Backbone as CSV, one residue per row, in Angstrom:
resi,resn,N_x,N_y,N_z,CA_x,CA_y,CA_z,C_x,C_y,C_z
1,MET,11.886,3.783,17.447,11.374,3.458,16.125,12.319,2.446,15.475
2,SER,11.761,1.372,14.965,12.596,0.367,14.317,13.116,0.897,12.987
3,GLU,14.161,0.254,12.507,14.718,0.674,11.218,13.677,0.572,10.105
4,ALA,12.918,-0.524,10.107,11.925,-0.719,9.046,10.895,0.405,9.063
5,LEU,10.466,0.814,10.242,9.498,1.909,10.335,10.111,3.216,9.835
6,LEU,11.366,3.434,10.175,12.061,4.631,9.702,12.166,4.613,8.179
7,PHE,12.542,3.470,7.624,12.665,3.355,6.168,11.317,3.569,5.489
8,ARG,10.253,3.020,6.069,8.915,3.198,5.480,8.467,4.666,5.573
9,ALA,8.848,5.338,6.652,8.526,6.762,6.787,9.244,7.568,5.704
10,ARG,10.502,7.229,5.455,11.257,7.908,4.386,10.606,7.661,3.024
11,ALA,10.156,6.429,2.791,9.493,6.108,1.529,8.224,6.939,1.378
12,ASP,7.467,7.083,2.460,6.245,7.898,2.419,6.579,9.355,2.097
13,GLU,7.663,9.860,2.694,8.080,11.237,2.416,8.426,11.411,0.939
14,CYS,9.141,10.436,0.393,9.517,10.512,-1.022,8.291,10.471,-1.921
15,ARG,7.327,9.625,-1.589,6.106,9.568,-2.397,5.339,10.885,-2.316
16,ALA,5.310,11.491,-1.129,4.633,12.782,-0.977,5.337,13.860,-1.812
17,GLN,6.665,13.851,-1.798,7.409,14.805,-2.607,7.139,14.585,-4.093
18,ALA,7.019,13.327,-4.492,6.737,13.019,-5.896,5.379,13.582,-6.305
19,GLU,4.407,13.511,-5.412,3.076,14.040,-5.721,3.057,15.567,-5.798
20,GLU,3.928,16.210,-5.028,3.932,17.674,-4.949,4.656,18.351,-6.111
21,THR,5.624,17.661,-6.684,6.455,18.315,-7.691,5.769,18.385,-9.049
22,LYS,6.172,19.360,-9.804,5.662,19.513,-11.168,6.690,19.025,-12.190
23,LEU,7.908,18.762,-11.722,8.987,18.351,-12.616,9.036,16.826,-12.729
24,GLU,8.959,16.335,-13.947,8.919,14.889,-14.184,10.174,14.189,-13.677
25,ASN,11.348,14.787,-13.911,12.586,14.144,-13.471,12.667,14.066,-11.949
26,VAL,12.168,15.070,-11.266,12.156,15.054,-9.803,11.163,14.003,-9.315
27,ARG,10.017,13.924,-9.965,9.010,12.922,-9.602,9.599,11.514,-9.731
28,GLU,10.267,11.266,-10.849,10.872,9.951,-11.076,11.938,9.643,-10.033
29,ARG,12.758,10.645,-9.720,13.794,10.453,-8.704,13.175,10.119,-7.358
30,CYS,12.127,10.840,-6.989,11.465,10.596,-5.704,10.838,9.205,-5.664
31,LEU,10.244,8.784,-6.751,9.635,7.452,-6.790,10.692,6.351,-6.739
32,ARG,11.837,6.586,-7.375,12.937,5.609,-7.280,13.452,5.528,-5.851
33,ALA,13.574,6.680,-5.208,14.033,6.701,-3.817,13.022,5.995,-2.912
34,ALA,11.742,6.230,-3.144,10.703,5.565,-2.347,10.796,4.055,-2.512
35,ALA,11.011,3.596,-3.729,11.141,2.159,-3.972,12.359,1.591,-3.248
36,ALA,13.456,2.342,-3.248,14.662,1.881,-2.557,14.438,1.810,-1.049
37,TRP,13.809,2.832,-0.469,13.513,2.828,0.973,12.597,1.659,1.331
38,THR,11.604,1.403,0.489,10.684,0.291,0.740,11.429,-1.040,0.677
39,ALA,12.306,-1.191,-0.290,13.088,-2.425,-0.411,13.976,-2.630,0.813
40,MET,14.578,-1.555,1.303,15.411,-1.668,2.506,14.571,-2.085,3.709
41,ALA,13.384,-1.532,3.831,12.496,-1.901,4.936,12.130,-3.380,4.847
42,GLU,11.799,-3.838,3.651,11.425,-5.244,3.466,12.589,-6.176,3.775
43,ARG,13.795,-5.818,3.332,14.967,-6.641,3.636,15.204,-6.697,5.140
44,GLY,15.070,-5.555,5.798,15.259,-5.526,7.247,14.234,-6.365,7.980
45,GLU,12.992,-6.318,7.518,11.942,-7.122,8.141,12.192,-8.614,7.936
46,ARG,12.641,-8.989,6.726,12.960,-10.402,6.476,14.118,-10.862,7.352
47,ALA,15.138,-10.012,7.479,16.291,-10.360,8.310,15.874,-10.514,9.772
48,ALA,15.029,-9.622,10.252,14.564,-9.709,11.640,13.751,-10.984,11.859
49,ALA,12.919,-11.332,10.893,12.127,-12.564,11.008,13.028,-13.792,11.009
50,MET,14.052,-13.773,10.169,14.987,-14.902,10.125,15.768,-15.018,11.430
51,ARG,16.185,-13.871,12.004,16.884,-13.895,13.283,15.991,-14.447,14.379
52,ALA,14.729,-14.017,14.386,13.791,-14.494,15.406,13.574,-15.996,15.273
53,GLU,13.456,-16.480,14.049,13.284,-17.921,13.830,14.516,-18.684,14.291
54,LEU,15.691,-18.157,13.998,16.931,-18.790,14.432,17.007,-18.825,15.956
55,ASP,16.635,-17.722,16.594,16.638,-17.672,18.066,15.674,-18.704,18.645
56,ARG,14.475,-18.835,18.029,13.508,-19.835,18.496,14.059,-21.242,18.336
57,ALA,14.714,-21.491,17.224,15.292,-22.816,16.979,16.400,-23.121,17.982
58,LYS,17.223,-22.131,18.271,18.295,-22.331,19.255,17.725,-22.571,20.634
59,ALA,16.675,-21.824,20.981,16.045,-21.992,22.296,15.405,-23.373,22.421
60,ALA,14.858,-23.892,21.339,14.224,-25.203,21.363,15.258,-26.302,21.552
61,CYS,16.488,-26.067,21.072,17.552,-27.069,21.193,18.165,-27.078,22.578
62,ASP,18.028,-26.017,23.316,18.660,-25.922,24.641,17.863,-26.599,25.706
């Protein structure tokens, strides 16, 4: 499982916990955590895309 998939799975878990709880502060905490996990997944995906582009550029120069 890639890191991005793992991070997205964690975000899904946090959103599910937010839906299950009756406590507003817990809901808010879970939603903040979900947003953070999603942001980490997006950053990782952007970094992977940039690495792949760099590798393609290097391969084209060789």
